[in-house]
Tab-separated table of C-alpha atoms in Angstrom:
chain	number	residue	atom	x	y	z
A	27	UNK	CA	-4.546	-6.863	0.305
A	28	UNK	CA	-5.745	-8.934	3.854
A	29	UNK	CA	-5.277	-11.986	1.537
A	30	UNK	CA	-0.941	-11.345	1.468
A	31	UNK	CA	1.031	-14.627	1.785
A	32	UNK	CA	3.882	-13.792	3.321
A	33	UNK	CA	5.712	-13.427	0.206
A	34	UNK	CA	3.753	-10.344	-1.119
A	35	UNK	CA	4.565	-7.791	2.089
A	36	UNK	CA	6.440	-5.228	0.814
A	37	UNK	CA	8.821	-2.548	2.857
A	38	UNK	CA	9.987	-0.370	-0.262
A	39	UNK	CA	12.319	2.372	-0.169
A	40	UNK	CA	13.321	2.971	-3.816
A	41	UNK	CA	11.040	2.979	-7.198
A	42	UNK	CA	12.221	0.320	-8.518
A	43	UNK	CA	11.349	-1.618	-5.497
A	44	UNK	CA	7.869	-0.324	-5.844
A	45	UNK	CA	7.292	-0.861	-9.213
A	46	UNK	CA	9.479	-4.572	-7.813
A	47	UNK	CA	6.651	-5.362	-5.347
A	48	UNK	CA	3.738	-3.953	-7.883
A	49	UNK	CA	4.401	-6.424	-10.049
A	50	UNK	CA	7.843	-6.142	-11.544
A	51	UNK	CA	6.767	-4.733	-14.731
A	52	UNK	CA	5.643	-0.894	-14.391
A	53	UNK	CA	3.884	-1.568	-18.213
A	54	UNK	CA	1.857	-4.631	-17.653
A	55	UNK	CA	1.093	-4.687	-13.111
A	56	UNK	CA	-1.776	-3.526	-13.561
A	57	UNK	CA	-3.560	-6.988	-14.494
A	58	UNK	CA	-1.657	-7.997	-11.430
A	59	UNK	CA	-3.853	-8.993	-9.009
A	60	UNK	CA	-2.244	-11.149	-6.383
A	61	UNK	CA	-2.665	-9.677	-2.914
A	62	UNK	CA	-0.461	-7.453	-1.599
A	63	UNK	CA	0.856	-5.352	0.932
A	64	UNK	CA	3.611	-2.239	0.263
A	65	UNK	CA	5.074	-0.600	3.157
A	66	UNK	CA	6.081	2.848	1.868
A	67	UNK	CA	9.471	3.694	3.930
A	68	UNK	CA	10.602	7.479	2.658
A	69	UNK	CA	10.027	8.794	0.051
A	70	UNK	CA	9.669	7.494	-3.295
A	71	UNK	CA	10.352	9.791	-6.059
A	72	UNK	CA	9.182	9.040	-9.289
A	73	UNK	CA	12.040	11.109	-11.797
A	74	UNK	CA	14.115	8.280	-9.925
A	75	UNK	CA	16.157	6.410	-12.529
A	76	UNK	CA	17.022	2.922	-12.126
A	77	UNK	CA	20.478	3.542	-11.299
A	78	UNK	CA	19.040	5.660	-8.261
A	79	UNK	CA	20.125	9.150	-9.911
A	80	UNK	CA	16.692	11.980	-10.561
A	81	UNK	CA	16.162	12.241	-13.782
A	82	UNK	CA	15.287	15.707	-15.395
A	83	UNK	CA	13.137	17.780	-18.178
A	84	UNK	CA	15.673	17.717	-20.196
A	85	UNK	CA	16.176	13.433	-20.592
A	86	UNK	CA	12.311	12.821	-20.667
A	87	UNK	CA	11.878	15.233	-23.419
A	88	UNK	CA	11.774	13.905	-27.302
A	89	UNK	CA	15.269	14.687	-29.164
A	90	UNK	CA	13.317	17.597	-31.447
A	91	UNK	CA	11.107	19.000	-28.312
A	92	UNK	CA	12.416	22.514	-27.275
A	93	UNK	CA	10.178	24.401	-24.999
A	94	UNK	CA	11.127	27.816	-26.652
A	95	UNK	CA	10.518	27.079	-29.622
A	96	UNK	CA	7.029	26.200	-28.738
A	97	UNK	CA	6.254	28.778	-27.237
A	98	UNK	CA	6.840	30.776	-30.174
A	99	UNK	CA	5.248	29.000	-32.799
A	100	UNK	CA	1.793	28.791	-31.087
A	101	UNK	CA	1.281	31.756	-29.556
A	102	UNK	CA	-1.657	32.556	-30.550
A	103	UNK	CA	-0.951	35.862	-31.257
A	104	UNK	CA	1.154	34.273	-34.597
A	105	UNK	CA	-0.864	30.472	-34.535
A	106	UNK	CA	-3.846	32.433	-33.514
A	107	UNK	CA	-6.896	30.279	-31.399
A	108	UNK	CA	-6.718	26.757	-32.512
A	109	UNK	CA	-5.599	23.447	-31.385
A	110	UNK	CA	-1.803	23.091	-31.645
A	111	UNK	CA	-0.443	20.619	-34.930
A	112	UNK	CA	2.859	19.884	-36.287
A	113	UNK	CA	6.037	18.619	-35.059
A	114	UNK	CA	5.878	20.589	-32.543
A	115	UNK	CA	2.665	19.418	-30.449
A	116	UNK	CA	3.998	16.083	-32.295
A	117	UNK	CA	7.044	16.362	-30.227
A	118	UNK	CA	5.701	17.369	-27.165
A	119	UNK	CA	3.004	14.259	-27.178
A	120	UNK	CA	6.443	11.911	-27.753
A	121	UNK	CA	7.729	13.498	-24.367
A	122	UNK	CA	4.427	12.657	-23.049
A	123	UNK	CA	4.638	9.668	-23.656
A	124	UNK	CA	8.328	8.963	-22.117
A	125	UNK	CA	7.334	11.104	-18.864
A	126	UNK	CA	3.636	8.379	-18.290
A	127	UNK	CA	6.308	5.412	-18.926
A	128	UNK	CA	8.171	6.793	-15.924
A	129	UNK	CA	6.519	8.832	-13.395
A	130	UNK	CA	2.588	6.884	-13.910
A	131	UNK	CA	3.123	3.495	-11.394
A	132	UNK	CA	0.868	1.378	-12.514
A	133	UNK	CA	-1.809	-0.402	-9.410
A	134	UNK	CA	-3.164	-4.124	-9.880
A	135	UNK	CA	-6.035	-5.142	-7.866
A	136	UNK	CA	-6.311	-6.480	-4.116
A	137	UNK	CA	-3.511	-3.714	-3.406
A	138	UNK	CA	-2.589	-2.327	-0.573
A	139	UNK	CA	0.033	0.709	0.008
A	140	UNK	CA	0.256	1.721	3.564
A	141	UNK	CA	3.213	4.236	4.687
A	142	UNK	CA	5.634	4.084	7.929
A	143	UNK	CA	5.345	7.165	9.838
A	144	UNK	CA	7.210	10.376	7.431
A	145	UNK	CA	5.884	8.670	4.133
A	146	UNK	CA	5.800	10.415	0.929
A	147	UNK	CA	5.095	9.478	-3.117
A	148	UNK	CA	6.955	12.185	-5.175
A	149	UNK	CA	6.539	13.841	-8.921
A	150	UNK	CA	4.663	10.408	-9.656
A	151	UNK	CA	0.447	9.748	-10.453
A	152	UNK	CA	-0.609	6.157	-8.772
A	153	UNK	CA	-3.543	5.314	-11.534
A	154	UNK	CA	-5.527	2.427	-10.441
A	155	UNK	CA	-7.503	1.695	-13.708
A	156	UNK	CA	-9.347	-1.737	-13.851
A	157	UNK	CA	-8.173	-2.257	-10.426
A	158	UNK	CA	-10.303	-3.774	-7.778
A	159	UNK	CA	-10.118	-3.854	-3.704
A	160	UNK	CA	-7.377	-1.293	-3.323
A	161	UNK	CA	-6.584	0.529	-0.260
A	162	UNK	CA	-4.021	4.010	0.463
A	163	UNK	CA	-2.772	4.749	3.580
A	164	UNK	CA	-0.990	7.073	5.084
A	165	UNK	CA	0.603	8.471	2.039
A	166	UNK	CA	1.878	12.017	1.556
A	167	UNK	CA	1.554	13.043	-2.506
A	168	UNK	CA	3.195	16.007	-3.338
A	169	UNK	CA	4.440	17.581	-6.629
A	170	UNK	CA	3.096	15.186	-9.442
A	171	UNK	CA	4.021	17.530	-12.305
A	172	UNK	CA	4.000	17.453	-15.761
A	173	UNK	CA	7.165	18.664	-17.481
A	174	UNK	CA	4.997	19.179	-20.819
A	175	UNK	CA	2.092	20.676	-20.254
A	176	UNK	CA	-0.631	21.861	-23.202
A	177	UNK	CA	-1.459	24.604	-24.881
A	178	UNK	CA	-5.833	23.972	-24.988
A	179	UNK	CA	-6.115	27.406	-26.394
A	180	UNK	CA	-10.297	27.065	-26.804
A	181	UNK	CA	-10.362	25.436	-23.453
A	182	UNK	CA	-12.407	29.126	-21.528
A	183	UNK	CA	-12.350	32.085	-23.417
A	184	UNK	CA	-9.089	32.579	-23.322
A	185	UNK	CA	-7.832	28.990	-23.154
A	186	UNK	CA	-5.866	26.928	-21.264
A	187	UNK	CA	-2.387	25.032	-20.212
A	188	UNK	CA	-3.542	21.838	-18.445
A	189	UNK	CA	-1.497	18.988	-17.191
A	190	UNK	CA	-1.048	15.032	-17.863
A	191	UNK	CA	-0.999	13.779	-13.906
A	192	UNK	CA	-2.861	13.726	-11.591
A	193	UNK	CA	-1.538	12.306	-8.098
A	194	UNK	CA	-3.639	9.841	-7.651
A	195	UNK	CA	-6.306	8.307	-10.876
A	196	UNK	CA	-8.824	5.943	-9.882
A	197	UNK	CA	-10.564	4.774	-12.960
A	198	UNK	CA	-13.096	1.547	-14.266
A	199	UNK	CA	-12.438	0.493	-11.167
A	200	UNK	CA	-14.744	-0.730	-7.588
A	201	UNK	CA	-13.726	-0.988	-3.642
A	202	UNK	CA	-11.036	2.086	-3.294
A	203	UNK	CA	-9.916	3.247	-0.418
A	204	UNK	CA	-7.932	6.380	-0.362
A	205	UNK	CA	-7.667	7.373	3.387
A	206	UNK	CA	-5.095	9.144	5.484
A	207	UNK	CA	-2.885	10.945	3.206
A	208	UNK	CA	-2.150	13.906	3.016
A	209	UNK	CA	-2.013	15.530	-1.086
A	210	UNK	CA	0.467	18.211	-1.715
A	211	UNK	CA	2.224	19.916	-3.920
A	212	UNK	CA	4.118	20.959	-1.934
A	213	UNK	CA	7.987	23.400	-2.901
A	214	UNK	CA	6.047	23.771	-6.063
A	215	UNK	CA	3.141	25.091	-5.299
A	216	UNK	CA	0.382	26.283	-9.047
A	217	UNK	CA	1.563	30.121	-7.783
A	218	UNK	CA	5.148	29.604	-8.386
A	219	UNK	CA	4.497	29.032	-12.207
A	220	UNK	CA	5.234	31.351	-15.204
A	221	UNK	CA	2.785	33.280	-17.642
A	222	UNK	CA	2.931	32.290	-20.918
A	223	UNK	CA	0.686	33.475	-23.509
A	224	UNK	CA	-1.747	35.606	-20.634
A	225	UNK	CA	-1.821	31.859	-18.845
A	226	UNK	CA	-0.114	30.423	-15.895
A	227	UNK	CA	1.551	27.984	-17.050
A	228	UNK	CA	-0.457	24.614	-15.397
A	229	UNK	CA	2.067	21.108	-13.686
A	230	UNK	CA	-0.676	20.272	-12.094
A	231	UNK	CA	-3.917	17.915	-12.669
A	232	UNK	CA	-5.898	16.493	-9.346
A	233	UNK	CA	-5.356	14.942	-6.271
A	234	UNK	CA	-7.893	11.997	-6.918
A	235	UNK	CA	-9.332	11.645	-9.847
A	236	UNK	CA	-12.328	9.405	-10.198
A	237	UNK	CA	-13.206	8.794	-13.667
A	238	UNK	CA	-14.528	6.364	-16.298
A	239	UNK	CA	-17.019	4.304	-14.595
A	240	UNK	CA	-14.763	3.856	-12.225
A	241	UNK	CA	-17.457	2.890	-8.446
A	242	UNK	CA	-17.643	2.817	-5.215
A	243	UNK	CA	-14.675	4.131	-3.845
A	244	UNK	CA	-13.927	6.223	-0.106
A	245	UNK	CA	-11.542	9.151	0.454
A	246	UNK	CA	-12.131	9.862	4.241
A	247	UNK	CA	-9.078	11.937	6.353
A	248	UNK	CA	-7.363	13.472	3.912
A	249	UNK	CA	-6.070	16.214	4.047
A	250	UNK	CA	-5.804	18.276	0.794
A	251	UNK	CA	-3.198	21.461	0.872
A	252	UNK	CA	-2.632	24.385	-1.214
A	253	UNK	CA	-3.784	22.750	-4.562
A	254	UNK	CA	-5.741	24.806	-7.487
A	255	UNK	CA	-7.710	20.997	-8.862
A	256	UNK	CA	-8.525	18.417	-6.670
A	257	UNK	CA	-10.802	16.093	-7.596
A	258	UNK	CA	-12.955	15.790	-10.612
A	259	UNK	CA	-15.753	12.960	-9.817
A	260	UNK	CA	-16.069	11.540	-13.666
A	261	UNK	CA	-15.062	13.125	-16.355
A	262	UNK	CA	-16.969	14.563	-19.197
A	263	UNK	CA	-20.359	15.556	-19.908
A	264	UNK	CA	-21.149	12.398	-22.716
A	265	UNK	CA	-23.972	10.875	-21.527
A	266	UNK	CA	-23.176	7.453	-21.291
A	267	UNK	CA	-21.138	3.892	-19.617
A	268	UNK	CA	-20.654	6.674	-16.318
A	269	UNK	CA	-24.328	6.630	-15.653
A	270	UNK	CA	-25.481	5.023	-12.370
A	271	UNK	CA	-21.557	3.948	-11.231
A	272	UNK	CA	-19.271	6.841	-9.859
A	273	UNK	CA	-21.132	5.889	-6.314
A	274	UNK	CA	-18.352	8.142	-4.352
A	275	UNK	CA	-18.242	8.771	-0.309
A	276	UNK	CA	-15.482	11.683	0.733
A	277	UNK	CA	-15.985	12.090	4.660
A	278	UNK	CA	-13.682	13.747	7.408
A	279	UNK	CA	-11.506	15.324	4.787
A	280	UNK	CA	-9.689	18.302	5.559
A	281	UNK	CA	-9.708	21.022	2.609
A	282	UNK	CA	-7.153	23.340	3.060
A	283	UNK	CA	-6.559	26.398	1.088
A	284	UNK	CA	-7.512	25.139	-1.927
A	285	UNK	CA	-8.853	26.006	-5.474
A	286	UNK	CA	-11.859	24.209	-7.222
A	287	UNK	CA	-12.605	20.692	-7.343
A	288	UNK	CA	-13.939	20.063	-3.852
A	289	UNK	CA	-15.543	17.793	-5.432
A	290	UNK	CA	-16.429	18.504	-9.350
A	291	UNK	CA	-18.907	15.956	-9.759
A	292	UNK	CA	-20.914	14.633	-13.138
A	293	UNK	CA	-23.191	11.604	-13.323
A	294	UNK	CA	-22.614	10.328	-9.889
A	295	UNK	CA	-24.096	9.497	-6.475
A	296	UNK	CA	-21.736	11.597	-4.354
A	297	UNK	CA	-22.517	11.842	-0.595
A	298	UNK	CA	-19.767	14.140	0.568
A	299	UNK	CA	-20.423	15.357	4.602
A	300	UNK	CA	-18.392	16.274	8.123
A	301	UNK	CA	-15.426	17.898	6.510
A	302	UNK	CA	-14.254	20.863	7.439
A	303	UNK	CA	-13.146	23.398	3.649
A	304	UNK	CA	-10.609	26.086	5.131
A	305	UNK	CA	-10.322	28.529	2.208
A	306	UNK	CA	-8.874	31.608	1.423
A	307	UNK	CA	-7.088	32.717	-1.303
A	308	UNK	CA	-7.694	34.870	-4.726
A	309	UNK	CA	-7.786	31.979	-6.772
A	310	UNK	CA	-11.264	30.017	-5.313
A	311	UNK	CA	-13.409	29.675	-7.627
A	312	UNK	CA	-15.747	27.087	-5.780
A	313	UNK	CA	-16.158	24.500	-3.224
A	314	UNK	CA	-19.073	21.280	-4.921
A	315	UNK	CA	-19.235	21.951	-8.755
A	316	UNK	CA	-23.014	20.532	-9.847
A	317	UNK	CA	-22.662	18.719	-13.025
A	318	UNK	CA	-23.957	17.076	-15.760
A	319	UNK	CA	-26.393	14.717	-14.429
A	320	UNK	CA	-24.957	14.701	-11.086
A	321	UNK	CA	-26.874	13.515	-7.324
A	322	UNK	CA	-24.490	15.700	-4.817
A	323	UNK	CA	-25.535	14.979	-0.401
A	324	UNK	CA	-23.778	17.615	0.669
A	325	UNK	CA	-24.151	17.220	4.663
A	326	UNK	CA	-23.310	18.380	8.106
A	327	UNK	CA	-19.981	20.160	6.755
A	328	UNK	CA	-17.953	22.909	8.361
A	329	UNK	CA	-16.782	26.158	6.385
A	330	UNK	CA	-14.418	28.768	6.687
A	331	UNK	CA	-13.946	31.052	5.143
A	332	UNK	CA	-11.325	33.773	4.145
A	333	UNK	CA	-12.058	37.970	2.979
A	334	UNK	CA	-14.038	37.900	-0.974
A	335	UNK	CA	-15.351	34.501	-0.358
A	336	UNK	CA	-19.735	33.803	0.963
A	337	UNK	CA	-21.713	31.427	1.462
A	338	UNK	CA	-23.118	31.552	-2.198
A	339	UNK	CA	-19.636	31.217	-3.697
A	340	UNK	CA	-19.718	27.668	-2.381
A	341	UNK	CA	-21.534	25.451	-5.051
A	342	UNK	CA	-21.274	25.756	-8.880
A	343	UNK	CA	-23.778	25.462	-12.053
A	344	UNK	CA	-21.557	22.651	-14.814
A	345	UNK	CA	-25.016	21.780	-16.052
A	346	UNK	CA	-26.838	20.072	-13.002
A	347	UNK	CA	-29.860	21.331	-11.455
A	348	UNK	CA	-29.867	20.057	-8.038
A	349	UNK	CA	-27.796	18.818	-5.255
A	350	UNK	CA	-29.045	18.466	-1.832
A	351	UNK	CA	-27.293	20.662	1.228
A	352	UNK	CA	-28.144	19.387	4.606
A	353	UNK	CA	-26.957	20.849	8.524
A	354	UNK	CA	-24.205	22.984	7.256
A	355	UNK	CA	-21.903	25.669	9.039
A	356	UNK	CA	-20.617	28.306	7.343
A	357	UNK	CA	-17.970	30.438	9.271
A	358	UNK	CA	-17.255	33.756	7.377
A	359	UNK	CA	-14.578	35.972	7.816
A	360	UNK	CA	-14.797	38.405	10.680
A	361	UNK	CA	-19.015	36.477	11.576
A	362	UNK	CA	-19.535	33.782	13.593
A	363	UNK	CA	-20.373	30.295	12.745
A	364	UNK	CA	-23.605	29.559	11.747
A	365	UNK	CA	-25.919	27.007	9.984
A	366	UNK	CA	-26.959	28.463	6.015
A	367	UNK	CA	-28.818	27.025	3.299
A	368	UNK	CA	-26.194	26.256	0.703
A	369	UNK	CA	-28.447	26.484	-1.977
A	370	UNK	CA	-30.467	29.235	-0.772
A	371	UNK	CA	-27.569	30.964	-1.039
A	372	UNK	CA	-26.581	29.839	-4.947
A	373	UNK	CA	-30.083	30.637	-5.747
A	374	UNK	CA	-30.650	34.683	-4.058
A	375	UNK	CA	-27.620	35.362	-5.719
A	376	UNK	CA	-27.472	33.036	-9.258
A	377	UNK	CA	-28.959	32.491	-12.551
A	378	UNK	CA	-30.838	29.363	-13.269
A	379	UNK	CA	-32.318	28.088	-9.672
A	380	UNK	CA	-30.163	25.021	-8.331
A	381	UNK	CA	-32.549	21.818	-6.772
A	382	UNK	CA	-32.808	20.991	-3.265
A	383	UNK	CA	-33.622	17.649	-4.170
A	384	UNK	CA	-31.154	15.483	-5.123
A	385	UNK	CA	-32.817	12.287	-5.550
A	386	UNK	CA	-31.052	9.862	-2.788
A	387	UNK	CA	-30.168	9.208	0.442
A	388	UNK	CA	-27.360	7.648	1.892
A	389	UNK	CA	-27.623	4.550	3.175
A	390	UNK	CA	-24.479	2.511	3.750
A	391	UNK	CA	-21.850	5.571	5.909
A	392	UNK	CA	-19.967	4.270	8.525
A	393	UNK	CA	-20.412	5.388	12.118
A	394	UNK	CA	-21.125	8.360	13.698
A	395	UNK	CA	-22.241	11.414	11.573
A	396	UNK	CA	-21.355	14.853	13.514
A	397	UNK	CA	-23.034	17.928	14.175
A	398	UNK	CA	-21.137	20.283	11.932
A	399	UNK	CA	-20.135	22.931	15.182
A	400	UNK	CA	-17.616	20.189	16.186
A	401	UNK	CA	-15.639	19.049	11.937
A	402	UNK	CA	-13.166	21.626	13.004
A	403	UNK	CA	-12.031	19.568	16.688
A	404	UNK	CA	-11.767	16.241	14.985
A	405	UNK	CA	-11.204	16.548	11.260
A	406	UNK	CA	-8.130	19.121	12.409
A	407	UNK	CA	-7.320	16.587	14.318
A	408	UNK	CA	-7.265	13.467	12.703
A	409	UNK	CA	-7.545	14.027	9.050
A	410	UNK	CA	-3.908	13.429	7.083
A	411	UNK	CA	-0.501	11.280	6.684
A	412	UNK	CA	1.588	10.124	10.208
A	413	UNK	CA	-2.364	10.578	12.043
A	414	UNK	CA	-1.944	6.714	12.232
A	415	UNK	CA	-0.099	5.033	14.894
A	416	UNK	CA	2.296	3.309	12.757
């Protein structure tokens, strides 16, 4: 947006104004490459209708969709552990299409979106697809909920509910900077959702997913608070176009009481340094997921761990072979902070072992790399929305 002409600097306060600033038509805005700066003032709700009122799930549901009937029809005790098919599933899919038109906001190339103090984007997804040169700064992303989650009986041993919408999705794009934002589920946390078929009814997906050959993405000084799935880098184990792509840097972010994908990596060279992980909660799964052909370089991060979480829990093998970890410190519950070799800690309690060399060394870092003991002081003070002088 740095080359934006005067008539392409917009102050927006509603969903309609945001769509208009992005080009005028949400269906085609992803191709609008005109340089533009969009300043967000206040709260913009993705469920806002043209008349300014807020839509609910019933407004977006297909006429043939009915949750009670869906739950009765596809209960594994009745349907079995096979994917749903038939009229009720087709109606759910049509309902998802209705919601996508409403709450997925498409961003085109050469776009800067920056928030004034208190700026919040709630109930929506910013979709950055085939859109190079995009900046997102000083925004709070809140509750990008899915009204119509899918039941996936073959996902895991007992099946799972899966949702459609990330808070920010970066696909097939380069040169994207996500800086000083806060990602949260607000007053609609996953922990408050019901349980159906013995599994949590998952209405949220990722905070910031980077997939489908995206590359040269930086996430810095963001605060991720109280969420489950955070960051998926590479969306499939299939060897293909992602090879040689997915080059991502994560630095000076705060991962606060979050549960998994911090990040989960496939294929990409991902530089993870000077982040503060403040991890707790019964649902914690792992921090860094080492996926197929991944090359994560994890350096000088600080891990503050609550009860029941140990250093050997911080890595997870999703089919990868190696990860470089250097200079990381861990403060386990009731203990003092100390340097820990994360791979050694993992290998001591897991088989097969992970290798210690991801095969590359980052060369494009900006500024000084802090010693891990200083990371909580700096990241705690500076990460998140409303920390910039705006």
